Short mmCIF file of C-alpha atoms in Angstrom, two decimals:
data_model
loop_
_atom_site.label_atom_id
_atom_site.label_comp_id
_atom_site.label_asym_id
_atom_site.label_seq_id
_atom_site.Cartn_x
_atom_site.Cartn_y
_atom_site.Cartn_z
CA UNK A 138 94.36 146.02 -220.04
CA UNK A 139 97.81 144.75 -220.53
CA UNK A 140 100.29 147.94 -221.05
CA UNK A 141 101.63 147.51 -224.74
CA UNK A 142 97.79 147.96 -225.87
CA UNK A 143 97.28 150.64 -223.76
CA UNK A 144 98.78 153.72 -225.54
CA UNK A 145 97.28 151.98 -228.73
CA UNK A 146 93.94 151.86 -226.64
CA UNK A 147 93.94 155.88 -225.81
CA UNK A 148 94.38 156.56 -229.29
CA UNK A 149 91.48 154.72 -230.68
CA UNK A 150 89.47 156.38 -228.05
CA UNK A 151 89.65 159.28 -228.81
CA UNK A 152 89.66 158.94 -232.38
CA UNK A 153 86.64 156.92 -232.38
CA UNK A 154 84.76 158.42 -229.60
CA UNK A 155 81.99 160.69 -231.57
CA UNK A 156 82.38 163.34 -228.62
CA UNK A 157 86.17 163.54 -229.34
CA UNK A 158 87.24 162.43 -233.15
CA UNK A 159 91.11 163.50 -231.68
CA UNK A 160 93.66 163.02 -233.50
CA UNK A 161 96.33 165.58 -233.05
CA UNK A 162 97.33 164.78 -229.47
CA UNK A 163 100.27 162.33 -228.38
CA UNK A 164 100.16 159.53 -226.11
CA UNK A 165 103.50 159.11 -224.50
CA UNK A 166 104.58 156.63 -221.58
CA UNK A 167 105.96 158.69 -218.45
CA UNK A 168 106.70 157.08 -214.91
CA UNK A 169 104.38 154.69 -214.69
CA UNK A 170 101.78 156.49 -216.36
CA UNK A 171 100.28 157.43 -219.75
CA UNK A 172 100.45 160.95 -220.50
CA UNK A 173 98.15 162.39 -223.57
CA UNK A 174 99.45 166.06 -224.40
CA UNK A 175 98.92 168.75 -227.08
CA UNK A 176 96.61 171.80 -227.62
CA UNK A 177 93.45 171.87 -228.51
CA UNK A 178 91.04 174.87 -229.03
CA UNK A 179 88.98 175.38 -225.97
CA UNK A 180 88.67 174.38 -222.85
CA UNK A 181 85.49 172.81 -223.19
CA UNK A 182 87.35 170.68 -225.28
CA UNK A 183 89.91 169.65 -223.03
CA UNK A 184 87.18 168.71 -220.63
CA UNK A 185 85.92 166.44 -222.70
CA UNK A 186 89.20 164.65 -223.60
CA UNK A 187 89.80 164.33 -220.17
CA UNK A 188 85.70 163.30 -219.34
CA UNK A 189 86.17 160.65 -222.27
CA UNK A 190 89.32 158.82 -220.86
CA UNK A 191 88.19 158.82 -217.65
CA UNK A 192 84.92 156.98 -218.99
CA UNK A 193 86.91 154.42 -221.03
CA UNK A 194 90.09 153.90 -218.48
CA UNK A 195 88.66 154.11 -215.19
CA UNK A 196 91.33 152.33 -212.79
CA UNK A 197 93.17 155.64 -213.85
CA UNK A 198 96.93 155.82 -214.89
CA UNK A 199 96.34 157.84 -217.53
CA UNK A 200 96.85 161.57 -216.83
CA UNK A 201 96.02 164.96 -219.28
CA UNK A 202 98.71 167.69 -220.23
CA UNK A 203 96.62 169.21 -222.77
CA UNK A 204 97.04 173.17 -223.24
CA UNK A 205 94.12 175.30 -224.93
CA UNK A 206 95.47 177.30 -228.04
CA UNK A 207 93.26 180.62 -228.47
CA UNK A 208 92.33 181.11 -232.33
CA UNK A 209 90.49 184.11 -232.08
CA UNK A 210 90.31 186.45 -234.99
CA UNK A 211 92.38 189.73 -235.15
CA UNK A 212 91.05 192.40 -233.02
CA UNK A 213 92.52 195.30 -234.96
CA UNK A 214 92.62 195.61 -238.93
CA UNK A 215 96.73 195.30 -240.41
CA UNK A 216 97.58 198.46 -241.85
CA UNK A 217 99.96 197.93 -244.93
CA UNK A 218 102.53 200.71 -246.54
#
């Protein structure tokens, strides 16, 4: 795949991808490489970002930073004055 369609490429992926439907990560060019970063919500998730791209972009060259954000609800009840 020629290298201006590739960051294009990722991002259809994982929009499209029924497994994914991403849309909040990046796709930036770094070194040689195409790095996809942002948070998602667990990693389960992130596993299957990463299981996805490595399905549609197999020769590699296309690496994950993606960090899990915990949104768990509030363990203890806010006391107001």
């Amino acid at each position: 795949m020629m290298d201006d369609y590739l960051d294009s490429a990722i991002r259809r992926v994982l929009a499209e991808d029924p497994r994914t439907a991403e849309l909040a990560v990046r796709v930036h060019r770094r070194q040689g490489h195409v790095l996809v970063q942002g948070e998602v919500e667990t990693p389960e998730r992130r596993a299957v970002i990463e299981r996805v791209l490595a399905e549609a972009f197999p020769d590699g060259g296309v690496r994950c930073d993606l960090g899990v954000t915990s949104a768990r609800a509030p363990q203890e009840i806010e006391k107001l004055p």
